[in-house]
Coordinates of C-alpha atoms and ligand atoms in Angstrom, one line a residue:
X1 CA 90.9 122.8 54.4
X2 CA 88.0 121.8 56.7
X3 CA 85.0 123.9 57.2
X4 CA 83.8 122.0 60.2
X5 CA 83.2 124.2 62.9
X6 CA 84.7 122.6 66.1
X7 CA 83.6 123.4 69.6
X8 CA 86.8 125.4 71.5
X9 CA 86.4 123.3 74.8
X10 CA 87.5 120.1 72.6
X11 CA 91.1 122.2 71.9
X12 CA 91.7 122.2 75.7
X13 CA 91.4 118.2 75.9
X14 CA 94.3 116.3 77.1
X15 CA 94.9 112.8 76.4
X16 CA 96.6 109.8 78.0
X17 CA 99.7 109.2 77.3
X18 CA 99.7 105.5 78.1
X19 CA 97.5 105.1 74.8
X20 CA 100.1 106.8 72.6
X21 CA 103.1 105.4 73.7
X22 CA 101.1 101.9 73.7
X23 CA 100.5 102.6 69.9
X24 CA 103.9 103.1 69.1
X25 CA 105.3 100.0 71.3
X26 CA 102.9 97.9 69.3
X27 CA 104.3 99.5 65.8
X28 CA 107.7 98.7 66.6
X29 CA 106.5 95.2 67.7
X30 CA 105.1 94.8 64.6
X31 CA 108.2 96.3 62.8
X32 CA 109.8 93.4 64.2
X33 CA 111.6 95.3 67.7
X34 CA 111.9 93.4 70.5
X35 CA 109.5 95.3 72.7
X36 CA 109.4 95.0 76.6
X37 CA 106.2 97.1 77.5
X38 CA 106.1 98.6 80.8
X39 CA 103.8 101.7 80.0
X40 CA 100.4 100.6 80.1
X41 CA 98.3 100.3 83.4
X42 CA 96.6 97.2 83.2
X43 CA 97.1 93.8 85.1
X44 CA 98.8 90.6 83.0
X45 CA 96.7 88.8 84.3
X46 CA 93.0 87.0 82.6
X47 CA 89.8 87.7 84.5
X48 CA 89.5 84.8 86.6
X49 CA 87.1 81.9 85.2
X50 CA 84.1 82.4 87.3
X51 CA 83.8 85.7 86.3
X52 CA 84.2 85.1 82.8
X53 CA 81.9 82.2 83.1
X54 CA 79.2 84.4 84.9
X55 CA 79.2 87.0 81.8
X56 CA 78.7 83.8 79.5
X57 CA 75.7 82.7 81.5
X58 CA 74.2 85.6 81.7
X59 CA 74.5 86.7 77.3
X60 CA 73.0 82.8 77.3
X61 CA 69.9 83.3 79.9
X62 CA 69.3 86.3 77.0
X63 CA 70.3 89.4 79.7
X64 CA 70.8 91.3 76.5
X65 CA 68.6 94.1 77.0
X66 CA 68.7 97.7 78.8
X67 CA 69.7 97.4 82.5
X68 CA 68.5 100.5 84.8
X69 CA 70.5 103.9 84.2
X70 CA 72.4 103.1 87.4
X71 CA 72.9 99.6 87.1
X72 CA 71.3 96.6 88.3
X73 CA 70.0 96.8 91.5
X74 CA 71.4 93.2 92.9
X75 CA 74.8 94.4 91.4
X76 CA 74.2 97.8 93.7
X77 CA 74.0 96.2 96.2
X78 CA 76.7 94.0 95.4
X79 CA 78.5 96.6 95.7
X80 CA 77.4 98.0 99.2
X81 CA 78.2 94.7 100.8
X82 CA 81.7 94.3 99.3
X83 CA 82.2 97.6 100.8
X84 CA 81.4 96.8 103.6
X85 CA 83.2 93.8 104.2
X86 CA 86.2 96.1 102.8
X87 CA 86.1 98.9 104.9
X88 CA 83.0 98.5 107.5
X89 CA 81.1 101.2 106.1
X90 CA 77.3 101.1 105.4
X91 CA 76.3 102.6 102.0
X92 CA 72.7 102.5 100.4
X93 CA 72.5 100.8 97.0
X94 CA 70.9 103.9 96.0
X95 CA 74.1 106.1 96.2
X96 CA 76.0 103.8 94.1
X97 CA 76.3 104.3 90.1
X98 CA 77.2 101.7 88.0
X99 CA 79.4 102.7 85.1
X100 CA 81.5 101.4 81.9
X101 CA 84.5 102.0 83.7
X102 CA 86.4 103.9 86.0
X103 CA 86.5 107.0 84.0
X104 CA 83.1 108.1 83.3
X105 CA 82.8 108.9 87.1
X106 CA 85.7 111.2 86.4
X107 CA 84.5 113.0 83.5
X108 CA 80.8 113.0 85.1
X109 CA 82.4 114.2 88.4
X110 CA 84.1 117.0 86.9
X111 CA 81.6 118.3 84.4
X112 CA 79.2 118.4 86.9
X113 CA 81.0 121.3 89.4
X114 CA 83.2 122.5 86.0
X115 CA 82.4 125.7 84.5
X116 CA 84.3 128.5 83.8
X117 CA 85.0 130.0 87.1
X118 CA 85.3 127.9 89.2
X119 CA 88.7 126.2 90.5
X120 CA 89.2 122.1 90.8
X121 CA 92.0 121.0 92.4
X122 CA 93.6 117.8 91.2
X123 CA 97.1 115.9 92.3
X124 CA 100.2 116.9 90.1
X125 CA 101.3 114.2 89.1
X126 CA 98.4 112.3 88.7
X127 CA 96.3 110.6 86.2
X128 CA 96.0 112.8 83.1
X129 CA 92.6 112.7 82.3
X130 CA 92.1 114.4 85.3
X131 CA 93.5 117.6 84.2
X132 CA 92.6 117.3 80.9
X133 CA 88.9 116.9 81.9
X134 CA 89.0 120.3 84.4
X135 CA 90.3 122.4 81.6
X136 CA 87.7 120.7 79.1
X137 CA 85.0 121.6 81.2
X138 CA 86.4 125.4 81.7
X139 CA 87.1 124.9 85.7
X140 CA 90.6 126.3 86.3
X141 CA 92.9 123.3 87.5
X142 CA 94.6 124.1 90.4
X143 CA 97.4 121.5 91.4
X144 CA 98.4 119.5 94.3
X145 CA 101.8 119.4 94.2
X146 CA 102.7 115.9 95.4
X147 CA 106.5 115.2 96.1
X148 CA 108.9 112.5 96.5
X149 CA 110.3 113.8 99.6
X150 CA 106.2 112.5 101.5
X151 CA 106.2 109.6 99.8
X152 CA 104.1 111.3 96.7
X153 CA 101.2 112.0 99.3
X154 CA 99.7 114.8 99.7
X155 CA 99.7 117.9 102.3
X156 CA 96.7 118.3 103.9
X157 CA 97.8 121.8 105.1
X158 CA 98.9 122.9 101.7
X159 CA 95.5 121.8 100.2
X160 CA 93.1 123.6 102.7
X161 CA 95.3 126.7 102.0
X162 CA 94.8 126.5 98.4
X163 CA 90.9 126.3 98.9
X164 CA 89.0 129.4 97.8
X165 CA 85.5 130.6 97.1
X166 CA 85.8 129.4 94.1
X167 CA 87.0 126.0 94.2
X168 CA 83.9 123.4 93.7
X169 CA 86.4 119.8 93.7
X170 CA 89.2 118.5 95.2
X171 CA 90.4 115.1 93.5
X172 CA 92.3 112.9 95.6
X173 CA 93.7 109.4 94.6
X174 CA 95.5 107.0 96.7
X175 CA 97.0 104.4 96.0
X176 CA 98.1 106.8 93.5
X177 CA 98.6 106.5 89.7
X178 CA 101.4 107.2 88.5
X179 CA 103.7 107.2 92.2
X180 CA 102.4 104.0 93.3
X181 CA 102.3 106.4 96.7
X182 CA 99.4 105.7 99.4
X183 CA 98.3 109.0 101.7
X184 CA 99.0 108.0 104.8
X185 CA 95.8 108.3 107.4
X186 CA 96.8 111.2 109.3
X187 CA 96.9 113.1 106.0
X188 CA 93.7 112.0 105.4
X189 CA 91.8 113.1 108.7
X190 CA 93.8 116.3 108.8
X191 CA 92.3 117.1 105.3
X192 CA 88.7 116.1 106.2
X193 CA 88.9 118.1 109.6
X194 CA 89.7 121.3 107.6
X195 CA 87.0 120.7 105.0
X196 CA 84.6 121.4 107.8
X197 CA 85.7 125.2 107.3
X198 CA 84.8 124.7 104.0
X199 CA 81.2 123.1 103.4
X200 CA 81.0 124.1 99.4
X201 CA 83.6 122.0 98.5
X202 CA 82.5 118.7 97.1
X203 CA 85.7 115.5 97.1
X204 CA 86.5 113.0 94.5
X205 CA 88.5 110.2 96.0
X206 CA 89.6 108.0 93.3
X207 CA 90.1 104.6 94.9
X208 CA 90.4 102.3 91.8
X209 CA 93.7 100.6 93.7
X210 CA 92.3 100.2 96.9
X211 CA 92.8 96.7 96.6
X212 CA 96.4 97.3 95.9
X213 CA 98.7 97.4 99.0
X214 CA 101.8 95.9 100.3
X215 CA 103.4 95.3 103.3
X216 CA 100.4 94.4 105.3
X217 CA 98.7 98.2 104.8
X218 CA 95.2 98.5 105.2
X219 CA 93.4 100.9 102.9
X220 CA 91.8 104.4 104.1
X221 CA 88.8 104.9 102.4
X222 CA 86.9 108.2 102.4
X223 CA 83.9 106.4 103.1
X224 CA 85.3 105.6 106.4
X225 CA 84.5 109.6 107.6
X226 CA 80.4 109.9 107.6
X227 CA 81.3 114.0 108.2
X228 CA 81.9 114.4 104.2
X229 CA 79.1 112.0 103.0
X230 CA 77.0 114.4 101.6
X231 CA 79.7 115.4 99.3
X232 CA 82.3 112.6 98.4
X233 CA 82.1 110.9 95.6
X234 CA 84.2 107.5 96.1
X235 CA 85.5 106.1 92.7
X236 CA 86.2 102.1 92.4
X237 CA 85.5 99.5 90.2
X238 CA 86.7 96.4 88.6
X239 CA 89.1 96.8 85.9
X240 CA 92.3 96.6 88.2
X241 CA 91.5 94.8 91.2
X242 CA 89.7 91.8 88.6
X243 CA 91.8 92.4 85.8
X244 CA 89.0 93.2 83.9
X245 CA 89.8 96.8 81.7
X246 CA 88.2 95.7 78.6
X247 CA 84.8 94.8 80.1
X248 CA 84.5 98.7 81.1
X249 CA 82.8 98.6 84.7
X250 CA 83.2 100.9 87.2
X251 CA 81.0 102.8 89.8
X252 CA 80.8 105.3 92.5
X253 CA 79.1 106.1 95.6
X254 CA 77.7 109.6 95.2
X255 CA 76.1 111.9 97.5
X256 CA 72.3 111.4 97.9
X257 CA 72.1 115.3 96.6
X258 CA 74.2 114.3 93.2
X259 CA 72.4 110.6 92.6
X260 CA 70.0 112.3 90.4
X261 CA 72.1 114.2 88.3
X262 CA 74.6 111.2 87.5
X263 CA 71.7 109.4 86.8
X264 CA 70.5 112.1 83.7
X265 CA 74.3 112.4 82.6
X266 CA 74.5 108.1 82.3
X267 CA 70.9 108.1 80.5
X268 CA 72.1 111.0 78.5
X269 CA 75.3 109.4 77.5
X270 CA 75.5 105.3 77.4
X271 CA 72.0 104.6 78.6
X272 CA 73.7 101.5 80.7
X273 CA 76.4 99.5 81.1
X274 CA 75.8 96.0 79.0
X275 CA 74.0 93.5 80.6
X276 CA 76.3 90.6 80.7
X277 CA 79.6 92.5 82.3
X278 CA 77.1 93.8 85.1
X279 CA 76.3 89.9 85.9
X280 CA 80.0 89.3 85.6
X281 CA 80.7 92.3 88.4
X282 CA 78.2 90.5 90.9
X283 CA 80.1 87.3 90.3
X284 CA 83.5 89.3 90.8
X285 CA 82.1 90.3 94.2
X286 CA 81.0 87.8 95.7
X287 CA 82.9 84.8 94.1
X288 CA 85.7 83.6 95.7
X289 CA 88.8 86.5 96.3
X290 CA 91.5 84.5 95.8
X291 CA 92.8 85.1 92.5
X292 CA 93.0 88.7 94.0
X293 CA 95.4 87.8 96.4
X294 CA 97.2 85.5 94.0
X295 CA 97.5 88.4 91.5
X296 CA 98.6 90.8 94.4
X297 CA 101.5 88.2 95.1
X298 CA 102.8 88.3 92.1
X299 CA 102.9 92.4 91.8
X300 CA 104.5 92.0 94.8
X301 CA 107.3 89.7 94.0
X302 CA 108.1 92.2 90.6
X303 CA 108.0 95.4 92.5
X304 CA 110.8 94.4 95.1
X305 CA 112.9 93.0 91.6
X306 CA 111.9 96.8 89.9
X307 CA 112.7 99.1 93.0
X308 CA 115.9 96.9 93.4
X309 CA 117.1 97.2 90.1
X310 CA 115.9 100.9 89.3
X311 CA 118.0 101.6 92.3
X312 CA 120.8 99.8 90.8
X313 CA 121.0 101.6 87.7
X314 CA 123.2 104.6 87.4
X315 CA 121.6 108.1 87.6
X316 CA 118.7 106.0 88.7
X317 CA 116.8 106.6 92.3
X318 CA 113.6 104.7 93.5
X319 CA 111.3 104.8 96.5
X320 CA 109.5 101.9 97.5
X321 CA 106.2 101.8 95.4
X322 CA 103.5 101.4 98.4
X323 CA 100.6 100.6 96.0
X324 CA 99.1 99.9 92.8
X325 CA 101.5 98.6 90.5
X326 CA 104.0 101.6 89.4
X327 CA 107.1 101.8 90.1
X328 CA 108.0 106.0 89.6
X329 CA 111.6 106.2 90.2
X330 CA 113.8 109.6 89.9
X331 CA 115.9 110.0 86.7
X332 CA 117.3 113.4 87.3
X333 CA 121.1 111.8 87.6
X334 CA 121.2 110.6 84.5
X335 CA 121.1 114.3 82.8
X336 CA 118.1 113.3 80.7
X337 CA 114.7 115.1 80.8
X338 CA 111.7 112.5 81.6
X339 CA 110.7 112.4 77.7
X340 CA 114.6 111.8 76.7
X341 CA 114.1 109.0 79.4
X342 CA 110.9 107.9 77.7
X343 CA 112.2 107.8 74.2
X344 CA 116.0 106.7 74.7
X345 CA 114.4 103.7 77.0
X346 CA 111.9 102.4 73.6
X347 CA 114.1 103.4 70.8
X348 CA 117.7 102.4 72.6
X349 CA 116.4 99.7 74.8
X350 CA 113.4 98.3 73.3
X351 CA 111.5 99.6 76.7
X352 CA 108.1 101.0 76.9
X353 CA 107.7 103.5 79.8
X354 CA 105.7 107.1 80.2
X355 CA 107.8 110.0 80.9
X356 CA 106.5 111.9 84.3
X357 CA 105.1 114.8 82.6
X358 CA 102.3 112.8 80.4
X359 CA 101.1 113.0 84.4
X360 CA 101.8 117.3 84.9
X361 CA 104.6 119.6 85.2
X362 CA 105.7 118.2 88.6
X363 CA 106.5 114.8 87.1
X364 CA 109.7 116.6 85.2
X365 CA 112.9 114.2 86.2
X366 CA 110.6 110.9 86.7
X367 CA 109.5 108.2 84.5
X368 CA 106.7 105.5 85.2
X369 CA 107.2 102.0 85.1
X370 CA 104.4 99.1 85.4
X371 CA 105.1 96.5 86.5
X372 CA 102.0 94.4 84.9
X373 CA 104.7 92.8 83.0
X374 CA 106.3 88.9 83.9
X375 CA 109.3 89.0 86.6
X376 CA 111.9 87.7 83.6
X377 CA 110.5 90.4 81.1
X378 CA 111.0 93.2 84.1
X379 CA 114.5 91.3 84.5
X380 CA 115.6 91.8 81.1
X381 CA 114.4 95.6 81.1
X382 CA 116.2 96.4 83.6
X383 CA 119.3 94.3 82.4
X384 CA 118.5 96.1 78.6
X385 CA 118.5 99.7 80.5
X386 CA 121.8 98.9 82.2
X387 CA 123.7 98.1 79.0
X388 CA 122.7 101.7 77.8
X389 CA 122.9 104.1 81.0
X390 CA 126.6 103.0 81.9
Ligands
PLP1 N1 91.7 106.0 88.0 C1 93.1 105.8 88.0 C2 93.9 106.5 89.0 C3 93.6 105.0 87.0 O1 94.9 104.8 87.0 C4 92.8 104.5 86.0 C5 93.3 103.7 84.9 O2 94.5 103.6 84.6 C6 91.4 104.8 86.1 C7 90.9 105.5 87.1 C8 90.5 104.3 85.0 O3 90.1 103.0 85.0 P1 89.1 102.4 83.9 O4 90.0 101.7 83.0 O5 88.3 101.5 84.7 O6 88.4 103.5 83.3

């Protein structure tokens, strides 16, 4: 029996499920199963040459030493440019953090207003580690119920009337993880209108697939409304958008009042991001975009072949997925609960999804689907599923 003396806070850690579930994919694989896997969140796809290239270079012109806390400066402001040729804002290079990954923006966000006490509020369902960070950190999580019926956005109304004294953070995330939904604008402005009534209540908007649209939509950022500035903290990076997860960069814009406390946190806890994947980043900026849009074509093409043949399946219902690359679809018909999904579709079927409630309580009756997988592979899921839910 272990005498170590855990603190409580790390009993009230979630996880992510798409870890798991990708761990026991891979043992079956290895078992010799014929695994399809469309549960983990990360593009097919290489990072495109140049930007490989520019990483090389720069581990061979010796950048392999400490970087400033917040990143390099020519990568900040990087960074401020491509935002504003993305969504005509002006941002100072200041405000922008560089870190390994999306994440750490998350967990810094959250720690930083979290205490027991206070309230975050947090979309349901939504990307785990949000939850699981707010009750790590003591705040109580307070959901935003998101439902199929809006196209998994949010209600503005229903947010601002959850708002109380207490609550420090809203989190916010569209295109969404797991829905693949996108808030539409008037959602957006109805939400930042009411905030004005409430000036202690900092945002996170996690924007890590605002690159990822169809149909022609542009995306809203929350950069775009200079009333909430002084507390929104915009959350982007590379990972999706360059197919570049295992590098780990990511940043946000922060408020000028936050910059200094982000700052101490990324000293205190990774000191920088490495040298060579910063060089990369500026390269992934401003290189040329087309492998982006190529990328984006071919998400495209497999999420009109997944909605079409979720939709064909018995039991099965699916909306449209507007962004990123998830495909969420409804499940309820077939009688099974989202984990009996999950686990008949791997063991039965040989395919690897998430159930809807690794992502809350309100993602009971749902399972996610990526579709970072090959148009033949999502083919013969879909073929493998309807051979087992006739
Ligand atoms: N935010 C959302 C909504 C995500 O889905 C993910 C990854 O799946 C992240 C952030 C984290 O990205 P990263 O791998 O860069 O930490």
């Amino acid at each position: 029996m272990s005498k170590l003396q855990f603190a409580q806070n790390l009993y009230r850690l979630g996880t992510e499920s798409a870890f798991v579930v990708l761990a026991r994919a891979q043992k079956l694989a290895s078992e010799g199963k014929d695994i399809i896997n469309l549960g983990i969140g990360q593009p097919d796809f290489a990072t495109p040459d140049h930007i490989v290239e520019a990483g090389i270079k720069a581990m061979r012109d010796g950048h392999h030493g400490y970087t400033p806390a917040n990143g390099l400066p020519q990568l900040r402001a990087a960074v401020a440019r491509d935002l504003n040729r993305r969504h005509g804002v002006d941002v100072n290079p200041d405000h922008v953090v560089v870190v390994p990954g999306g994440k750490p923006t998350m967990f810094f966000a959250i720690t930083m207003f979290g205490e027991p006490g206070a309230e975050i509020m947090y979309p349901n369902p939504g990307f785990p580690i949000y939850e699981s960070v707010i009750r790590y950190s003591g705040a109580t999580p307070v959901p935003i119920e998101l439902r199929e019926e809006n196209g998994f956005s949010f209600n503005a109304d229903e947010v601002l009337s959850k708002i109380t004294p207490k609550t420090r953070l809203i989190i916010i995330n569209s295109p969404a993880n797991p829905t693949g939904g996108v808030t539409p604008k008037a959602e957006i402005d109805k939400l930042v209108a009411g905030l004005d009534q409430h000036p202690h209540v900092a945002i996170l908007s996690d924007e890590i697939y605002s690159q990822m649209l169809y149909d022609g939509q542009d995306h809203v950022s929350l950069l775009q409304y200079p009333e909430i500035r002084d507390r929104l903290i915009m959350l982007d990076g590379w990972s999706k958008t360059y197919a570049m997860t295992g590098w780990r960069l990511g940043y946000a814009v922060w408020p000028e009042s936050a910059v200094e406390h982000v700052t101490r946190l990324c000293i205190n806890d990774h000191s920088c991001v490495n040298a060579p994947t910063q060089f990369a980043g500026i390269a992934a900026l401003e290189g040329p975009q087309d492998a982006v849009a190529d990328m984006m074509a071919h998400f495209d093409q497999r999420r009109k072949i997944i909605v079409a043949g979720l939709n064909a399946l018995p039991g099965v219902t699916c909306t449209d997925s507007a962004g990123a690359f998830y495909a969420f679809p409804n499940i309820s018909g077939t009688g099974l609960t989202a984990i009996e999904a999950q686990n008949l579709f791997l063991d039965q079927a040989g395919v690897a999804t998430i159930a809807g409630t690794s992502f809350g309580s309100m993602g009971e009756g749902y399972v996610r689907f990526s579709y970072a997988n090959s148009a033949e592979n999502i083919e013969a899921a879909l073929d493998r599923l309807g051979k087992i839910l006739t």
